[in-house]
mmCIF file of C-alpha atoms in Angstrom:
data_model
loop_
_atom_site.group_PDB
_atom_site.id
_atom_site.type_symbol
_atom_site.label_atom_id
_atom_site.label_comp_id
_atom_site.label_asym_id
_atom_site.label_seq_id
_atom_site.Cartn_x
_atom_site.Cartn_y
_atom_site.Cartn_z
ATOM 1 C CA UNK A 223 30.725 -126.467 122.888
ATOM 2 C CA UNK A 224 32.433 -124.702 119.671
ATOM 3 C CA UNK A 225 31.162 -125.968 116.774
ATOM 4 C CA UNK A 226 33.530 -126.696 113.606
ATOM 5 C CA UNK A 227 32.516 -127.397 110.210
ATOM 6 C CA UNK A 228 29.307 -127.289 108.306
ATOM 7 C CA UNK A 229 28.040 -124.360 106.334
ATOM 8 C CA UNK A 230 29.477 -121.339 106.719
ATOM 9 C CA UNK A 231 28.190 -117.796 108.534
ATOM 10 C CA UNK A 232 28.224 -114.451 107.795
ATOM 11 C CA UNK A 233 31.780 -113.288 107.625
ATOM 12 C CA UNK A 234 33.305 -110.760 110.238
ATOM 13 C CA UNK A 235 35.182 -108.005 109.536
ATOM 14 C CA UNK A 236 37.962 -107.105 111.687
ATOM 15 C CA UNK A 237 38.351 -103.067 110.411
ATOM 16 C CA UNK A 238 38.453 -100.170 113.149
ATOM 17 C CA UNK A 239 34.525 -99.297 114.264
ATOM 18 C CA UNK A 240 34.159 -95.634 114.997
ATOM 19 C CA UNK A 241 33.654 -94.976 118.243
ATOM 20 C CA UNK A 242 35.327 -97.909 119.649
ATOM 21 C CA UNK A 243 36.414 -96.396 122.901
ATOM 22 C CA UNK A 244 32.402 -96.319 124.003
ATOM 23 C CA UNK A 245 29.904 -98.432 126.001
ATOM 24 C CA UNK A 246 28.411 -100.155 123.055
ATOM 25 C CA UNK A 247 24.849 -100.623 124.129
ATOM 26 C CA UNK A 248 21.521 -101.803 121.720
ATOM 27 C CA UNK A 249 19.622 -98.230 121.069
ATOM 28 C CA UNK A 250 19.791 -94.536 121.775
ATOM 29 C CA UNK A 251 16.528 -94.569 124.758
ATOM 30 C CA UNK A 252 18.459 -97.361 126.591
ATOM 31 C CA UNK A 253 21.512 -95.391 126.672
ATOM 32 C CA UNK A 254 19.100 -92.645 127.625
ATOM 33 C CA UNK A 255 17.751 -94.809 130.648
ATOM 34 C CA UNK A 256 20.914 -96.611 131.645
ATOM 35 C CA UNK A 257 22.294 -92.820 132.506
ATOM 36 C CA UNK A 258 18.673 -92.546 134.317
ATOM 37 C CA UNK A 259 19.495 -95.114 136.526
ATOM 38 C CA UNK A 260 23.045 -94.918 137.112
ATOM 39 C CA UNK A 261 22.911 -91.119 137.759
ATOM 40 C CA UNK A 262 19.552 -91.867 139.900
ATOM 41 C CA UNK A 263 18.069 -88.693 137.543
ATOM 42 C CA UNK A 264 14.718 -87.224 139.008
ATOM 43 C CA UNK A 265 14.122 -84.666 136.802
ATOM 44 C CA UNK A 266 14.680 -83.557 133.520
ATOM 45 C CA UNK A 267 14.230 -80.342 131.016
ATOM 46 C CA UNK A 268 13.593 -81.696 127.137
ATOM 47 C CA UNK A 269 13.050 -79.693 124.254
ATOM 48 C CA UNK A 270 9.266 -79.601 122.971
ATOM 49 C CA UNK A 271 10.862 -80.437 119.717
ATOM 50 C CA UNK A 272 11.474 -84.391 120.171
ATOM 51 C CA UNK A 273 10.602 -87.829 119.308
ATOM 52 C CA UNK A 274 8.217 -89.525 121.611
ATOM 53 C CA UNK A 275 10.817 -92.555 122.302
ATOM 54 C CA UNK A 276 12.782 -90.281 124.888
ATOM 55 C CA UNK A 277 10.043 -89.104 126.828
ATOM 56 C CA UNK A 278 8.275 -92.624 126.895
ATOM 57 C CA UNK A 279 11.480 -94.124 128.597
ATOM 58 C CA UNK A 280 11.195 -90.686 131.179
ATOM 59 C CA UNK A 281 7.631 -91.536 131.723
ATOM 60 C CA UNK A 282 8.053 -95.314 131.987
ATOM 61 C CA UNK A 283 10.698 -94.402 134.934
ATOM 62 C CA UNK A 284 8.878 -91.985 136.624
ATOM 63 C CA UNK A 285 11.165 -88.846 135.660
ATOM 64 C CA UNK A 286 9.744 -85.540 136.036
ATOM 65 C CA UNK A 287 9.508 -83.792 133.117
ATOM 66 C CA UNK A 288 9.826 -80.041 131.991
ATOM 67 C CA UNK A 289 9.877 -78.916 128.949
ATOM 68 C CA UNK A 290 11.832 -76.136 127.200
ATOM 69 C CA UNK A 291 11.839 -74.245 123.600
ATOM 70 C CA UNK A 292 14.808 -74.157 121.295
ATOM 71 C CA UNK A 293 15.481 -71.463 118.517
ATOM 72 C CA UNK A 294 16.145 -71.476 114.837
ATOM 73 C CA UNK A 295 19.391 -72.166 115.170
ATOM 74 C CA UNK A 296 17.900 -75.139 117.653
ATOM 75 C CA UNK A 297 20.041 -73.809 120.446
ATOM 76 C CA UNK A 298 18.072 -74.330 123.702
ATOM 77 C CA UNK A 299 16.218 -70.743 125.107
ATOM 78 C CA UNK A 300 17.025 -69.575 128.697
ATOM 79 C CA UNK A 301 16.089 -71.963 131.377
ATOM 80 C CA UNK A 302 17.360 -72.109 135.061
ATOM 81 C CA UNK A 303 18.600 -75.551 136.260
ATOM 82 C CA UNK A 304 18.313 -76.274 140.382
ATOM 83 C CA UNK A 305 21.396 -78.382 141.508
ATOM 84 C CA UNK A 306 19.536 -81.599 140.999
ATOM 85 C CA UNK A 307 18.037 -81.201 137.577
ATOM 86 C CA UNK A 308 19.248 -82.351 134.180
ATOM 87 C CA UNK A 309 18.759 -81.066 130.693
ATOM 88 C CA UNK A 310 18.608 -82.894 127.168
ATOM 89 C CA UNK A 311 20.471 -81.077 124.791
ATOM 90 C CA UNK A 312 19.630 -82.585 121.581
ATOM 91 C CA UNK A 313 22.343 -81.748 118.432
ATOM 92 C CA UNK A 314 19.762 -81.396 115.708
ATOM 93 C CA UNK A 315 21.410 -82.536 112.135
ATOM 94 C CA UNK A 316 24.548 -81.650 113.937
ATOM 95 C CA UNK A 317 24.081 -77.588 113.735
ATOM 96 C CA UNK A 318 24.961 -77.391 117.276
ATOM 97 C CA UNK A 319 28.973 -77.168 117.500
ATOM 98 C CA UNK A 320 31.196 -78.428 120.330
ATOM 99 C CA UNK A 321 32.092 -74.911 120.790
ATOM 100 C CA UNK A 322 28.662 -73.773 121.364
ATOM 101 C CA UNK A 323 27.746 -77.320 123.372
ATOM 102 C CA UNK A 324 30.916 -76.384 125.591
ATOM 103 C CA UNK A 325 29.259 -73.205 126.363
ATOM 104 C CA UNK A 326 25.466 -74.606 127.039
ATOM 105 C CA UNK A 327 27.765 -77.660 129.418
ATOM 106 C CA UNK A 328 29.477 -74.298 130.872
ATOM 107 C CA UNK A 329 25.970 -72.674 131.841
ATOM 108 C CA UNK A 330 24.043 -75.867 133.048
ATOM 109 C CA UNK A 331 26.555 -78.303 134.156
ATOM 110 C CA UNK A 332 24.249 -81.421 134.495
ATOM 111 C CA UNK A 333 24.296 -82.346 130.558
ATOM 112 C CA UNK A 334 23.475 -84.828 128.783
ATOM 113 C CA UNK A 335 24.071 -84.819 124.679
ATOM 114 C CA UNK A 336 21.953 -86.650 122.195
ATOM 115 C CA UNK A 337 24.234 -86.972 118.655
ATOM 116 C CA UNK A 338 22.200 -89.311 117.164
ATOM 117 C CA UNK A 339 21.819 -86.801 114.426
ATOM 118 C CA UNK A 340 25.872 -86.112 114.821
ATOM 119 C CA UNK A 341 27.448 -89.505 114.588
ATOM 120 C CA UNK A 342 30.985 -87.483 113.176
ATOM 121 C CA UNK A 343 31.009 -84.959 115.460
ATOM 122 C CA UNK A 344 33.742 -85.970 118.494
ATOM 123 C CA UNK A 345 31.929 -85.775 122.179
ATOM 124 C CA UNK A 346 33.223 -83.213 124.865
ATOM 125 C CA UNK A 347 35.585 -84.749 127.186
ATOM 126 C CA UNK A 348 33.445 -86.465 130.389
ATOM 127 C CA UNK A 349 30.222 -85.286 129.130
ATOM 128 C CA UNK A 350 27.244 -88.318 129.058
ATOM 129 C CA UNK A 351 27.292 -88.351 125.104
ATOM 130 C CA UNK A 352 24.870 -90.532 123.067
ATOM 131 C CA UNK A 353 25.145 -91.562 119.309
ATOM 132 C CA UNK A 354 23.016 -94.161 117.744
ATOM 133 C CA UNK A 355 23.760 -95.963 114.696
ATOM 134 C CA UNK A 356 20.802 -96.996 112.580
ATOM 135 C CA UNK A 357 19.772 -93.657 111.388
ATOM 136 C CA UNK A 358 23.525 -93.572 109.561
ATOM 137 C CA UNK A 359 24.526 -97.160 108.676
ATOM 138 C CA UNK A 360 22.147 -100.437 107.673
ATOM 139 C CA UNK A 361 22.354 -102.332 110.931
ATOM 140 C CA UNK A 362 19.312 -103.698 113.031
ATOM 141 C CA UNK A 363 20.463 -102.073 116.557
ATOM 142 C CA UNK A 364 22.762 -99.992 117.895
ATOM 143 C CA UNK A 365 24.348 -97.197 120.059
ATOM 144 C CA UNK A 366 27.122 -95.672 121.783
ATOM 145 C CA UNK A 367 27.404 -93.886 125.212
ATOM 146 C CA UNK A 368 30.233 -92.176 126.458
ATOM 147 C CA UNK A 369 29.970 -91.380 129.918
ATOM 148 C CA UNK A 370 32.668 -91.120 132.280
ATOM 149 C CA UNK A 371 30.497 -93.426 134.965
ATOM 150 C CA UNK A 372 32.107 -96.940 135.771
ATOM 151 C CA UNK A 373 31.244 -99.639 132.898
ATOM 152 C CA UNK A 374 31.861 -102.585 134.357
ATOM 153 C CA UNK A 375 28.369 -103.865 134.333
ATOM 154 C CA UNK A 376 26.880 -107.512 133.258
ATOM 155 C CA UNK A 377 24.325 -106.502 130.110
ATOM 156 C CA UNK A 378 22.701 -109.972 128.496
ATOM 157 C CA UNK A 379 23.689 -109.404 124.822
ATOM 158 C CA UNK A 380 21.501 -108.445 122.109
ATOM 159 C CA UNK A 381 20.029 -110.846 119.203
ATOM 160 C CA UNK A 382 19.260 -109.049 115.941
ATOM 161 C CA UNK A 383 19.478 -111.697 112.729
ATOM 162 C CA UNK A 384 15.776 -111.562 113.224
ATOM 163 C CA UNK A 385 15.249 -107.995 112.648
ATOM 164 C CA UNK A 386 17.399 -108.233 109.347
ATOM 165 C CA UNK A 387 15.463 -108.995 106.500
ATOM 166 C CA UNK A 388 14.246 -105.221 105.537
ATOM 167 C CA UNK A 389 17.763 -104.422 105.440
ATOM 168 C CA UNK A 390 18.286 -107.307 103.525
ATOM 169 C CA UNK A 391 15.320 -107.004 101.605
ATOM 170 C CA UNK A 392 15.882 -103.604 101.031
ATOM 171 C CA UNK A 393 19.516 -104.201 99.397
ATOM 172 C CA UNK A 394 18.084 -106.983 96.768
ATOM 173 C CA UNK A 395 14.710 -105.242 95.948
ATOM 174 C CA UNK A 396 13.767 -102.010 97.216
ATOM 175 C CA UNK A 397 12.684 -100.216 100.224
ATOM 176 C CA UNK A 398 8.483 -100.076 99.302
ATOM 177 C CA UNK A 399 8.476 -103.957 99.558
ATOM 178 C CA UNK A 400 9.655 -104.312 103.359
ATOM 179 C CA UNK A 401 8.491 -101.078 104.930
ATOM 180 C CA UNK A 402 6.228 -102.838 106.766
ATOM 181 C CA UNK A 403 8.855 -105.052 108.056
ATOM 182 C CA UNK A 404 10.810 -102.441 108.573
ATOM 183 C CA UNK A 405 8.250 -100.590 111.016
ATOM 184 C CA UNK A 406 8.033 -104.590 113.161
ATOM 185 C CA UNK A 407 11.872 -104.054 113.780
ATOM 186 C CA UNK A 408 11.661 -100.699 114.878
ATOM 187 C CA UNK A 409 8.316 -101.826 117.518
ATOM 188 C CA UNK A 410 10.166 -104.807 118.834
ATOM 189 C CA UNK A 411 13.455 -103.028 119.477
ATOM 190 C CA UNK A 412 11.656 -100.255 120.886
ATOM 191 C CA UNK A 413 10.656 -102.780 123.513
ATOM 192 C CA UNK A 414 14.460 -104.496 124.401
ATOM 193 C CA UNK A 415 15.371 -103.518 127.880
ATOM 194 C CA UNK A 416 19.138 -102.337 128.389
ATOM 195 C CA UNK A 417 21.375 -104.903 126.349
ATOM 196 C CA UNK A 418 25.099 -104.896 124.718
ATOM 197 C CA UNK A 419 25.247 -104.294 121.492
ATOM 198 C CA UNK A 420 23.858 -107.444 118.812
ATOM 199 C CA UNK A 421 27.180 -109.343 118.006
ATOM 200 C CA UNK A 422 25.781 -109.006 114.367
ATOM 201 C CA UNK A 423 25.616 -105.578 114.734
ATOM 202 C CA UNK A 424 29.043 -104.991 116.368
ATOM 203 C CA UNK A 425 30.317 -106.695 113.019
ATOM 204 C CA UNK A 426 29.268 -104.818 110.621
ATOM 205 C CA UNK A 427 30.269 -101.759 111.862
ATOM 206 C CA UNK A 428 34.030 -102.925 111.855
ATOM 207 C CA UNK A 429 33.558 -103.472 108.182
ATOM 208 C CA UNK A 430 32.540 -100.014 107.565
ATOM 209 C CA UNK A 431 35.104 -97.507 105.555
ATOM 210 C CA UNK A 432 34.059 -94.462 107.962
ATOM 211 C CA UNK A 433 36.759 -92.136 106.254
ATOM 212 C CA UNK A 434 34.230 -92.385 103.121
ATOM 213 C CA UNK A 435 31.325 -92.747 104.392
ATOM 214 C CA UNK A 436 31.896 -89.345 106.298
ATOM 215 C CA UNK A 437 33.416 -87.519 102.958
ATOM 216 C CA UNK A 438 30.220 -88.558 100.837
ATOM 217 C CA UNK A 439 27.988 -87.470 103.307
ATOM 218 C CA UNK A 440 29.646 -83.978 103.642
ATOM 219 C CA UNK A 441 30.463 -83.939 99.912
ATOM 220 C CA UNK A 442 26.435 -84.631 99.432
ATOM 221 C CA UNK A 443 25.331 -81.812 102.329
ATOM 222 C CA UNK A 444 27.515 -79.183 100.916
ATOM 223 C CA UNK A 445 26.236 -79.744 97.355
ATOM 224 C CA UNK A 446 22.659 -79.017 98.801
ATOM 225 C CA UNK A 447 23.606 -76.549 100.720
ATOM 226 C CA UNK A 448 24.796 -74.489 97.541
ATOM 227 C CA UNK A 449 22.098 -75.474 95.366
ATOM 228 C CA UNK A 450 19.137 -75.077 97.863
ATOM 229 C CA UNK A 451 20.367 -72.297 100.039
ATOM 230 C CA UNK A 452 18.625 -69.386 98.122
ATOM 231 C CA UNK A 453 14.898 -71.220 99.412
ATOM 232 C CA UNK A 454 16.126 -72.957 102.831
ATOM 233 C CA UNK A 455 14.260 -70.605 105.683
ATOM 234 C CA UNK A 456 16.823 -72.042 107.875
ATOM 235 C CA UNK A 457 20.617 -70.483 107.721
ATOM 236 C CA UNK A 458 22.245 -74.280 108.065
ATOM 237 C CA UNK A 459 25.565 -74.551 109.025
ATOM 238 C CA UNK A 460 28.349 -76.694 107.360
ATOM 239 C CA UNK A 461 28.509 -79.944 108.811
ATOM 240 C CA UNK A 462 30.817 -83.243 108.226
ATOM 241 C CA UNK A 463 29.563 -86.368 107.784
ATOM 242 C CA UNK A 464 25.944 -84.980 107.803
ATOM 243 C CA UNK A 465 22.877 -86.894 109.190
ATOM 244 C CA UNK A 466 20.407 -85.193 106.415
ATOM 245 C CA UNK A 467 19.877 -82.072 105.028
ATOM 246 C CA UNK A 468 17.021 -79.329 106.689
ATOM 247 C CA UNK A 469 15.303 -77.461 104.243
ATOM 248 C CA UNK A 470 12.792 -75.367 105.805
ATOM 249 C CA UNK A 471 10.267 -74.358 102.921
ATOM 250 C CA UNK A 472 6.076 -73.474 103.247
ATOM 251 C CA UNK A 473 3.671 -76.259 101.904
ATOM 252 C CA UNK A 474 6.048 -78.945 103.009
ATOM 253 C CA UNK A 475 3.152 -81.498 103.173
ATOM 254 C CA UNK A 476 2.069 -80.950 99.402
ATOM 255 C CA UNK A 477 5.709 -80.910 98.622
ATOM 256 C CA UNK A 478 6.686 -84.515 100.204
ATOM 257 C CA UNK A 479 3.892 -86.481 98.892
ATOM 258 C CA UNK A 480 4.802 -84.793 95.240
ATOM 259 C CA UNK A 481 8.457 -86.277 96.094
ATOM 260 C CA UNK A 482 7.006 -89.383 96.448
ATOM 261 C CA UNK A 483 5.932 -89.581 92.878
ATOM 262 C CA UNK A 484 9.449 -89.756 91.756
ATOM 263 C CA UNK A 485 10.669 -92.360 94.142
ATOM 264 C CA UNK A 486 11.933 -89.835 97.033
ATOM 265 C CA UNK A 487 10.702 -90.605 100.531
ATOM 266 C CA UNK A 488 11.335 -87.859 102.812
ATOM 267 C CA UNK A 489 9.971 -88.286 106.659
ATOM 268 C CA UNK A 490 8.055 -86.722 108.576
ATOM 269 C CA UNK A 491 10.842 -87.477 111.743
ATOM 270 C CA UNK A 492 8.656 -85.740 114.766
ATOM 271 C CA UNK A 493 4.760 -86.513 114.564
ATOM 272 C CA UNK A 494 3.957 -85.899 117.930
ATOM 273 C CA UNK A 495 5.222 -82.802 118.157
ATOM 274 C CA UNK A 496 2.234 -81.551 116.047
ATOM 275 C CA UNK A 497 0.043 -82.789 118.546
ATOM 276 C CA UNK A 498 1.530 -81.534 121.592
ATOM 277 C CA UNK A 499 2.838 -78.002 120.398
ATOM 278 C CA UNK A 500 0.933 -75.054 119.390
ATOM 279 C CA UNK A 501 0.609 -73.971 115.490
ATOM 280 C CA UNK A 502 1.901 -70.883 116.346
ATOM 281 C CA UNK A 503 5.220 -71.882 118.094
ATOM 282 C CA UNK A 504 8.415 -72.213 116.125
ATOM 283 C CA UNK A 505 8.322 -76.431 117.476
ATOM 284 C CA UNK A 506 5.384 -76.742 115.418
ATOM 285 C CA UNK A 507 6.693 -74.793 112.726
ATOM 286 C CA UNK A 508 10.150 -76.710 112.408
ATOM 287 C CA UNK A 509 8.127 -80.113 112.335
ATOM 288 C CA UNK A 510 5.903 -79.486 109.998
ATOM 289 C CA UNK A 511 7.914 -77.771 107.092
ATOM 290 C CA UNK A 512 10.945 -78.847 107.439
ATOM 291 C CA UNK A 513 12.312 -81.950 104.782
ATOM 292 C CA UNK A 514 15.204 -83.663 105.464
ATOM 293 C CA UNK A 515 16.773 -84.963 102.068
ATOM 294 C CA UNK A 516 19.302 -87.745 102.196
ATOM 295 C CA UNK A 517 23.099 -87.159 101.740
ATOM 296 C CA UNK A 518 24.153 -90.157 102.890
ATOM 297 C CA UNK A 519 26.826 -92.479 101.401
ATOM 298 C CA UNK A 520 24.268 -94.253 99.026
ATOM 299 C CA UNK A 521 24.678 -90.671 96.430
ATOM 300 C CA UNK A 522 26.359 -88.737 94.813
ATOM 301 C CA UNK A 523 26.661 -85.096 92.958
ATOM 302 C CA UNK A 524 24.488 -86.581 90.322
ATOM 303 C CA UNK A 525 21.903 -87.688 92.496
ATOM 304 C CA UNK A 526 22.458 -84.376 94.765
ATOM 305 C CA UNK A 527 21.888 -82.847 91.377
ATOM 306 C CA UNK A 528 18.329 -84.698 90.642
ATOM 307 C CA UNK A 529 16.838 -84.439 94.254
ATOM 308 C CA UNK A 530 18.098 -80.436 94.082
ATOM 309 C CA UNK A 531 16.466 -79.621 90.901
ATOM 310 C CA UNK A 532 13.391 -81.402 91.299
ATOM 311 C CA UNK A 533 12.639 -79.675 94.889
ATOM 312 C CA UNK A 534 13.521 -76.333 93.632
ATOM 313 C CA UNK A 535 10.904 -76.971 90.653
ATOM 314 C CA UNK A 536 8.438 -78.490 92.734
ATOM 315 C CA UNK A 537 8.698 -75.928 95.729
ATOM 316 C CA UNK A 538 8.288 -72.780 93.375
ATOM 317 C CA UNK A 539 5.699 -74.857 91.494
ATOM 318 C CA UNK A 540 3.432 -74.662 94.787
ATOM 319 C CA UNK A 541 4.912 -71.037 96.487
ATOM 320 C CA UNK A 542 3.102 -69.327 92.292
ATOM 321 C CA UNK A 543 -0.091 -71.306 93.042
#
């Protein structure tokens, strides 16, 4: 029965959401695993250089895994696909164009794309395409799937006002205070089977101005990318509406724990992979030195600015020790 009167709710926003024309589903792995089970996939090639949330849901459905490198560019090296086998192709921080995605879709037909690092960047046409929105936008669940397999499914709906309060905390007084809280939402989501999208989240992404959200984040990546090309090992490419910015630099360790000093938190995004990769392999490499600085909507030049001059100062601080 509709209820009417009383206190009032959150308010919902009725502006266009960015990638409306998608199957709006609760996280990135479940999109991963509801294309598992709908395209009744076996086996599967995924780059060494990954999170440990994709290859859980693999394991967890009894997918074969192989495993393949990528280069500095993070374009995926030469493999050879049989008819029945599936590759990963993840777009790290978005350096992997549609142009050179069309190719690798060309060369190994049976694709599927991760843009969780892209959210901006348009998917190919009927190519299984996933985007996920909490690593671009405060919202406690999230992500999209484009696939061009029927949709018409019944999904129980998500619940997420009780993974809220380290966003909300974090907006009235500071990330340190609910990191902790912020780690229990990420555990218990990890554990939601398949689900719609929370209704809470699906509002707040119709109140989000995308057009400048997208322009601060590219305004804030190309600003790094002038001031901190000279040390970055990696030739970046320009991106809009960047996820973060890679700067590949030696004594990265030493370098984010100095950052942290001065109120800068930069993660360490793949753990794992320097436990299952070899110190000599460019995997290992790649997740060890490289720091992704924020460019998101939340800054500006000035900050850009700070954060630029402060890495350059601490990084050649530590490369004349």
């Amino acid at each position: 029965m509709k209820e009417y009167g009383g206190y009032l709710e959150f308010e919902t926003f009725n502006g266009n959401m960015f990638h409306k024309n998608a199957l709006a589903l609760n996280t990135g792995r479940n999109a991963l695993l509801y294309l598992i089970i709908k395209r009744k996939i076996k086996i599967i090639y995924l780059p060494y250089f990954l999170c440990d949330s994709v290859k859980e849901i693999c394991k967890k459905n009894n997918i074969v895994l192989h495993f393949y490198h990528i280069d500095k560019n993070f374009y995926p090296q030469d493999i050879c696909l049989k008819e029945n086998e599936w590759i990963y192709i993840v777009n790290f921080y978005g350096q992997v164009s549609n142009k050179i995605l069309q190719k690798l879709v060309n060369k190994y037909k049976n694709v599927i794309i991760d843009n969780s690092q892209a959210y901006f960047q348009k998917p190919l046409d009927d190519i299984d395409t996933i985007y996920t929105c909490r690593k671009y936008f405060g919202v406690p669940d999230g992500a999209f799937l484009y696939t061009n397999i029927e949709k018409n499914i019944s999904l129980d709906q998500d619940i997420s006002y009780n993974r809220m309060l380290h966003l909300t905390g974090r907006f009235e007084c500071g990330a340190s205070m609910f990191y902790e809280k912020f780690h229990e939402s990420e555990n218990v989501l990890s554990q939601e089977p398949i689900k719609k999208m929370s209704k809470l989240t699906e509002n707040l992404l119709h109140g989000i101005d995308y057009q400048t959200v997208q322009k601060k984040r590219t305004d804030n990546y190309d600003y790094l990318c002038k001031a901190l090309g000279e040390i970055n090992g990696l030739n970046v490419q320009k991106t809009k509406g960047a996820y973060m910015y890679p700067l590949l630099v030696e004594n990265a360790t030493s370098i984010r724990n100095k950052l942290l000093d001065f109120k800068i938190y930069i993660p360490l995004l793949w753990p794992n992979v320097l436990v299952e990769t070899k110190k000599e392999w460019l995997e290992w490499k790649l997740a060890q030195n490289i720091l992704p600085l924020p460019v998101d909507q939340r800054y500006n030049n000035s900050d850009m600015e700070y954060i630029s001059e402060l890495v350059k100062k601490i990084v050649g601080e530590y490369n004349y020790r």
